[in-house]
PDB file of C-alpha atoms in Angstrom:
ATOM      1  CA  MET A   1       9.687 -17.161  -3.396  1.00 44.00           C
ATOM      2  CA  LEU A   2       6.112 -17.446  -4.656  1.00 47.00           C
ATOM      3  CA  SER A   3       4.756 -14.505  -6.615  1.00 49.00           C
ATOM      4  CA  ARG A   4       1.844 -12.499  -5.224  1.00 57.00           C
ATOM      5  CA  ALA A   5      -0.518 -13.761  -7.965  1.00 54.00           C
ATOM      6  CA  LEU A   6       0.535 -17.389  -7.428  1.00 49.00           C
ATOM      7  CA  ARG A   7      -0.030 -17.083  -3.661  1.00 51.00           C
ATOM      8  CA  LYS A   8      -3.519 -15.688  -4.309  1.00 54.00           C
ATOM      9  CA  ASN A   9      -4.334 -18.580  -6.657  1.00 49.00           C
ATOM     10  CA  LEU A  10      -2.985 -21.103  -4.154  1.00 44.00           C
ATOM     11  CA  ALA A  11      -5.053 -19.530  -1.392  1.00 45.00           C
ATOM     12  CA  ALA A  12      -8.159 -19.798  -3.556  1.00 44.00           C
ATOM     13  CA  VAL A  13      -7.444 -23.494  -4.174  1.00 43.00           C
ATOM     14  CA  VAL A  14      -6.896 -24.416  -0.523  1.00 42.00           C
ATOM     15  CA  GLY A  15      -9.898 -22.329   0.590  1.00 43.00           C
ATOM     16  CA  GLY A  16     -10.588 -22.798   4.278  1.00 42.00           C
ATOM     17  CA  VAL A  17      -8.144 -25.700   4.699  1.00 39.00           C
ATOM     18  CA  SER A  18      -5.596 -24.901   7.376  1.00 35.00           C
ATOM     19  CA  LEU A  19      -1.987 -25.394   6.282  1.00 38.00           C
ATOM     20  CA  THR A  20       1.189 -25.643   8.292  1.00 34.00           C
ATOM     21  CA  VAL A  21       3.705 -23.646   6.285  1.00 36.00           C
ATOM     22  CA  ALA A  22       5.743 -22.113   9.064  1.00 35.00           C
ATOM     23  CA  PRO A  23       8.795 -20.942   7.034  1.00 35.00           C
ATOM     24  CA  PHE A  24       6.616 -19.248   4.428  1.00 37.00           C
ATOM     25  CA  VAL A  25       4.227 -17.749   6.973  1.00 38.00           C
ATOM     26  CA  MET A  26       7.209 -16.435   8.919  1.00 38.00           C
ATOM     27  CA  ALA A  27       8.270 -14.531   5.788  1.00 40.00           C
ATOM     28  CA  ALA A  28       4.786 -13.317   4.958  1.00 43.00           C
ATOM     29  CA  ARG A  29       3.535 -12.377   8.406  1.00 49.00           C
ATOM     30  CA  ALA A  30       3.258  -8.720   9.382  1.00 53.00           C
ATOM     31  CA  HIS A  31       2.056  -7.405  12.707  1.00 50.00           C
ATOM     32  CA  ALA A  32       1.772  -4.416  14.988  1.00 49.00           C
ATOM     33  CA  ALA A  33       5.280  -3.092  15.464  1.00 44.00           C
ATOM     34  CA  PRO A  34       7.046  -3.307  18.806  1.00 47.00           C
ATOM     35  CA  GLN A  35       9.511  -0.525  19.621  1.00 54.00           C
ATOM     36  CA  ALA A  36      12.466  -2.864  18.964  1.00 76.00           C
ATOM     37  CA  TYR A  37      12.006  -2.831  15.179  1.00 91.00           C
ATOM     38  CA  PRO A  38      13.960  -0.192  13.246  1.00 95.00           C
ATOM     39  CA  THR A  39      12.195   2.190  10.887  1.00 96.00           C
ATOM     40  CA  CYS A  40      12.172   0.940   7.299  1.00 97.00           C
ATOM     41  CA  GLN A  41      14.666   2.710   5.060  1.00 97.00           C
ATOM     42  CA  ALA A  42      13.717   3.472   1.470  1.00 97.00           C
ATOM     43  CA  GLU A  43      16.491   1.273   0.078  1.00 97.00           C
ATOM     44  CA  GLN A  44      15.156  -1.818   1.864  1.00 97.00           C
ATOM     45  CA  LEU A  45      11.666  -1.476   0.354  1.00 98.00           C
ATOM     46  CA  SER A  46      10.195  -1.982  -3.090  1.00 97.00           C
ATOM     47  CA  LEU A  47       6.988  -0.438  -4.432  1.00 98.00           C
ATOM     48  CA  THR A  48       4.591  -1.806  -7.046  1.00 97.00           C
ATOM     49  CA  LEU A  49       1.030  -0.993  -8.070  1.00 96.00           C
ATOM     50  CA  ASP A  50      -1.500  -3.780  -8.601  1.00 95.00           C
ATOM     51  CA  ASP A  51      -4.775  -2.939 -10.359  1.00 90.00           C
ATOM     52  CA  GLU A  52      -6.110  -6.432  -9.531  1.00 87.00           C
ATOM     53  CA  GLY A  53      -7.152  -6.917 -13.147  1.00 85.00           C
ATOM     54  CA  GLY A  54      -9.427  -3.870 -13.145  1.00 82.00           C
ATOM     55  CA  ALA A  55     -11.296  -4.933  -9.982  1.00 86.00           C
ATOM     56  CA  PHE A  56     -11.487  -1.310  -8.774  1.00 85.00           C
ATOM     57  CA  ASN A  57     -12.906   0.134 -11.997  1.00 86.00           C
ATOM     58  CA  GLY A  58     -16.536   1.062 -12.642  1.00 85.00           C
ATOM     59  CA  MET A  59     -19.060   3.920 -12.559  1.00 88.00           C
ATOM     60  CA  SER A  60     -16.357   6.593 -13.126  1.00 91.00           C
ATOM     61  CA  GLN A  61     -14.329   5.147 -10.227  1.00 93.00           C
ATOM     62  CA  SER A  62     -10.896   3.589 -10.260  1.00 95.00           C
ATOM     63  CA  GLY A  63      -8.209   2.412  -7.876  1.00 95.00           C
ATOM     64  CA  THR A  64      -5.114   0.347  -7.316  1.00 96.00           C
ATOM     65  CA  LEU A  65      -3.265  -1.468  -4.564  1.00 95.00           C
ATOM     66  CA  LEU A  66      -0.082   0.064  -3.255  1.00 96.00           C
ATOM     67  CA  VAL A  67       2.193  -2.942  -2.602  1.00 97.00           C
ATOM     68  CA  VAL A  68       5.219  -2.335  -0.364  1.00 97.00           C
ATOM     69  CA  ARG A  69       7.647  -5.235   0.036  1.00 97.00           C
ATOM     70  CA  ASN A  70      10.457  -5.594   2.554  1.00 97.00           C
ATOM     71  CA  ILE A  71      13.458  -6.576   0.420  1.00 97.00           C
ATOM     72  CA  GLY A  72      15.901  -5.988   3.276  1.00 96.00           C
ATOM     73  CA  ALA A  73      17.719  -8.515   5.447  1.00 95.00           C
ATOM     74  CA  GLY A  74      15.664  -7.932   8.593  1.00 95.00           C
ATOM     75  CA  PRO A  75      12.277  -6.778   9.885  1.00 95.00           C
ATOM     76  CA  CYS A  76      11.398  -3.092   9.970  1.00 96.00           C
ATOM     77  CA  GLN A  77       8.417  -0.870  10.695  1.00 95.00           C
ATOM     78  CA  ILE A  78       6.586   1.763   8.665  1.00 96.00           C
ATOM     79  CA  GLN A  79       3.804   4.231   9.348  1.00 95.00           C
ATOM     80  CA  PRO A  80       0.497   2.886   7.996  1.00 95.00           C
ATOM     81  CA  LEU A  81      -0.402   6.110   6.141  1.00 95.00           C
ATOM     82  CA  PRO A  82       2.816   7.142   4.374  1.00 96.00           C
ATOM     83  CA  LEU A  83       2.720  10.260   2.218  1.00 96.00           C
ATOM     84  CA  VAL A  84       1.588   9.489  -1.339  1.00 97.00           C
ATOM     85  CA  GLN A  85       2.336  12.174  -3.925  1.00 97.00           C
ATOM     86  CA  PHE A  86       1.833  12.443  -7.671  1.00 98.00           C
ATOM     87  CA  ALA A  87       4.205  14.065 -10.162  1.00 97.00           C
ATOM     88  CA  ASN A  88       3.994  15.147 -13.788  1.00 96.00           C
ATOM     89  CA  ALA A  89       6.352  14.033 -16.575  1.00 96.00           C
ATOM     90  CA  ALA A  90       8.838  16.761 -15.597  1.00 96.00           C
ATOM     91  CA  GLY A  91       8.984  15.398 -12.023  1.00 95.00           C
ATOM     92  CA  HIS A  92       7.105  18.296 -10.426  1.00 96.00           C
ATOM     93  CA  VAL A  93       4.763  17.314  -7.594  1.00 97.00           C
ATOM     94  CA  LEU A  94       1.140  18.041  -8.476  1.00 96.00           C
ATOM     95  CA  PRO A  95      -1.392  19.598  -6.057  1.00 95.00           C
ATOM     96  CA  VAL A  96      -3.090  16.239  -5.503  1.00 96.00           C
ATOM     97  CA  THR A  97      -3.843  15.356  -1.877  1.00 95.00           C
ATOM     98  CA  ARG A  98      -5.516  12.567   0.070  1.00 95.00           C
ATOM     99  CA  ARG A  99      -9.113  13.001   1.205  1.00 90.00           C
ATOM    100  CA  ALA A 100      -9.580  12.764   4.957  1.00 76.00           C
ATOM    101  CA  VAL A 101     -11.526   9.638   5.862  1.00 66.00           C
ATOM    102  CA  GLY A 102     -14.813  10.553   7.544  1.00 56.00           C
ATOM    103  CA  GLY A 103     -14.629  14.237   6.639  1.00 51.00           C
ATOM    104  CA  PRO A 104     -12.252  17.155   7.139  1.00 51.00           C
ATOM    105  CA  LYS A 105     -11.400  16.401  10.777  1.00 53.00           C
ATOM    106  CA  PRO A 106      -7.854  15.086  11.423  1.00 51.00           C
ATOM    107  CA  GLN A 107      -7.390  11.336  11.303  1.00 54.00           C
ATOM    108  CA  PRO A 108      -6.255   9.634  14.511  1.00 54.00           C
ATOM    109  CA  ALA A 109      -2.661   8.507  14.668  1.00 54.00           C
ATOM    110  CA  THR A 110      -2.240   4.772  14.205  1.00 73.00           C
ATOM    111  CA  ALA A 111       0.602   2.507  15.300  1.00 86.00           C
ATOM    112  CA  ALA A 112       3.423   1.629  12.957  1.00 92.00           C
ATOM    113  CA  VAL A 113       3.277  -1.762  11.245  1.00 94.00           C
ATOM    114  CA  ALA A 114       6.256  -4.127  11.162  1.00 93.00           C
ATOM    115  CA  PHE A 115       6.935  -6.747   8.551  1.00 94.00           C
ATOM    116  CA  MET A 116       9.464  -9.478   7.941  1.00 95.00           C
ATOM    117  CA  PRO A 117      11.874  -9.798   5.003  1.00 96.00           C
ATOM    118  CA  GLU A 118      10.011 -10.682   1.771  1.00 95.00           C
ATOM    119  CA  ALA A 119       6.652  -9.811   3.360  1.00 96.00           C
ATOM    120  CA  GLU A 120       4.274  -7.324   1.745  1.00 96.00           C
ATOM    121  CA  LEU A 121       1.983  -4.612   3.038  1.00 97.00           C
ATOM    122  CA  THR A 122      -0.832  -3.345   0.833  1.00 96.00           C
ATOM    123  CA  ALA A 123      -3.050  -0.263   0.854  1.00 96.00           C
ATOM    124  CA  ARG A 124      -5.975   0.471  -1.432  1.00 95.00           C
ATOM    125  CA  LEU A 125      -6.023   3.795  -3.262  1.00 96.00           C
ATOM    126  CA  HIS A 126      -9.337   4.960  -4.749  1.00 96.00           C
ATOM    127  CA  TRP A 127     -10.265   7.985  -6.880  1.00 96.00           C
ATOM    128  CA  VAL A 128     -12.881   9.349  -9.268  1.00 96.00           C
ATOM    129  CA  SER A 129     -11.681   8.713 -12.822  1.00 94.00           C
ATOM    130  CA  GLY A 130     -14.442  10.486 -14.767  1.00 90.00           C
ATOM    131  CA  ALA A 131     -15.413  14.157 -14.995  1.00 86.00           C
ATOM    132  CA  VAL A 132     -18.589  13.635 -12.947  1.00 90.00           C
ATOM    133  CA  TYR A 133     -18.391  16.944 -11.058  1.00 89.00           C
ATOM    134  CA  ASP A 134     -19.579  20.313 -12.345  1.00 89.00           C
ATOM    135  CA  ASN A 135     -16.464  22.119 -13.577  1.00 90.00           C
ATOM    136  CA  ALA A 136     -14.374  19.105 -12.575  1.00 91.00           C
ATOM    137  CA  GLN A 137     -10.631  19.461 -12.553  1.00 93.00           C
ATOM    138  CA  CYS A 138      -8.782  16.374 -13.725  1.00 95.00           C
ATOM    139  CA  VAL A 139      -5.124  15.369 -13.836  1.00 96.00           C
ATOM    140  CA  SER A 140      -3.188  12.472 -15.355  1.00 96.00           C
ATOM    141  CA  PRO A 141      -0.032  12.141 -13.234  1.00 97.00           C
ATOM    142  CA  ALA A 142       2.952  10.415 -14.792  1.00 98.00           C
ATOM    143  CA  THR A 143       4.330   9.058 -11.510  1.00 98.00           C
ATOM    144  CA  LEU A 144       3.168   7.996  -8.046  1.00 98.00           C
ATOM    145  CA  VAL A 145       5.725   8.789  -5.336  1.00 98.00           C
ATOM    146  CA  LEU A 146       5.782   7.200  -1.882  1.00 98.00           C
ATOM    147  CA  ALA A 147       7.616   9.765   0.251  1.00 96.00           C
ATOM    148  CA  LEU A 148       9.428   8.344   3.305  1.00 96.00           C
ATOM    149  CA  PRO A 149      11.663  10.106   5.848  1.00 94.00           C
ATOM    150  CA  SER A 150      14.692   8.273   4.392  1.00 95.00           C
ATOM    151  CA  GLY A 151      13.905   8.815   0.712  1.00 96.00           C
ATOM    152  CA  SER A 152      11.208   8.013  -1.794  1.00 97.00           C
ATOM    153  CA  LEU A 153       9.969   5.190  -4.002  1.00 97.00           C
ATOM    154  CA  SER A 154       8.149   5.768  -7.278  1.00 97.00           C
ATOM    155  CA  GLN A 155       6.202   3.929  -9.946  1.00 97.00           C
ATOM    156  CA  PRO A 156       4.753   5.014 -13.308  1.00 97.00           C
ATOM    157  CA  PHE A 157       1.108   5.956 -12.784  1.00 96.00           C
ATOM    158  CA  ALA A 158      -0.546   7.152 -16.032  1.00 90.00           C
ATOM    159  CA  ARG A 159      -4.105   7.137 -14.704  1.00 94.00           C
ATOM    160  CA  HIS A 160      -6.829   9.807 -14.819  1.00 94.00           C
ATOM    161  CA  MET A 161      -8.014  11.426 -11.539  1.00 96.00           C
ATOM    162  CA  CYS A 162     -10.753  14.034 -11.035  1.00 96.00           C
ATOM    163  CA  ALA A 163     -11.856  16.277  -8.169  1.00 95.00           C
ATOM    164  CA  PRO A 164     -14.533  18.954  -7.683  1.00 93.00           C
ATOM    165  CA  ALA A 165     -13.711  22.457  -8.890  1.00 92.00           C
ATOM    166  CA  GLY A 166     -11.301  24.212  -6.553  1.00 91.00           C
ATOM    167  CA  ALA A 167     -10.426  21.027  -4.601  1.00 92.00           C
ATOM    168  CA  THR A 168      -7.064  19.309  -4.248  1.00 93.00           C
ATOM    169  CA  ALA A 169      -8.329  16.159  -2.450  1.00 94.00           C
ATOM    170  CA  PHE A 170      -8.312  13.696  -5.334  1.00 95.00           C
ATOM    171  CA  PHE A 171      -7.951  10.244  -3.727  1.00 97.00           C
ATOM    172  CA  ASP A 172      -8.691   8.024  -0.734  1.00 96.00           C
ATOM    173  CA  GLN A 173      -5.899   6.040   0.903  1.00 96.00           C
ATOM    174  CA  MET A 174      -6.433   3.102   3.231  1.00 95.00           C
ATOM    175  CA  PRO A 175      -3.748   2.246   5.835  1.00 95.00           C
ATOM    176  CA  LEU A 176      -1.067  -0.275   4.972  1.00 95.00           C
ATOM    177  CA  HIS A 177      -1.920  -3.720   6.295  1.00 93.00           C
ATOM    178  CA  PRO A 178      -0.421  -7.220   6.077  1.00 92.00           C
ATOM    179  CA  ASP A 179      -0.850  -9.051   2.792  1.00 76.00           C
ATOM    180  CA  VAL A 180      -1.232 -12.518   4.295  1.00 56.00           C
ATOM    181  CA  VAL A 181      -2.654 -15.001   1.797  1.00 50.00           C
ATOM    182  CA  LEU A 182      -2.106 -18.518   3.114  1.00 38.00           C
ATOM    183  CA  PRO A 183      -3.926 -19.575   6.318  1.00 39.00           C
ATOM    184  CA  THR A 184      -2.110 -21.376   9.122  1.00 36.00           C
ATOM    185  CA  ALA A 185      -3.296 -23.362  12.117  1.00 36.00           C
ATOM    186  CA  HIS A 186      -0.366 -22.239  14.244  1.00 37.00           C
ATOM    187  CA  PRO A 187       0.401 -18.567  14.898  1.00 40.00           C
ATOM    188  CA  VAL A 188       4.040 -17.699  14.339  1.00 41.00           C
ATOM    189  CA  ALA A 189       5.735 -15.510  16.948  1.00 43.00           C
ATOM    190  CA  ALA A 190       7.768 -12.538  15.785  1.00 44.00           C
ATOM    191  CA  PRO A 191      11.527 -13.026  16.125  1.00 41.00           C
ATOM    192  CA  THR A 192      13.419 -11.234  18.850  1.00 41.00           C
ATOM    193  CA  VAL A 193      15.458  -8.365  17.425  1.00 43.00           C
ATOM    194  CA  THR A 194      18.421  -7.027  19.357  1.00 41.00           C
ATOM    195  CA  PRO A 195      19.704  -3.551  18.552  1.00 45.00           C
TER     196      PRO A 195
END
């Protein structure tokens, strides 16, 4: 299996050239989830954070990519905005919440996303990393926790996050979406899954 970095480099080399790599694309393809796919269980997923070599850093801003991989034997589906929490070194969840996109109004529900074994979904997280607010409150969580109905996944975090005084909304979270790197001339149909 090609690593994420190697796939990115390969995609940069081939540019706009269309490749026929059906077995690989089948593994990497993710799509809107039909009802037939089971909900992903925590034990069939892995979580990593990818800072993209500091690509998100600058002007007191920072960020990372949440990378969720299906390490299970079959396809499954996940909600595109799973609950992201942050904990201190003692494991206690900190009062750090996601900012609502577009303001304080509730975000519309979006359909679950399904992905094949060995495929990845990514979501960009963004936050203010410098004390740019008057009376800013800042935290340096030890761990990022992805809370799922069936359990949780965690990764060391060790980054600095700031919010305005009295606020708990520290970060922005984009929905999970397919991490498809290689182009293909032929769309690959999702396999039929029988319960």
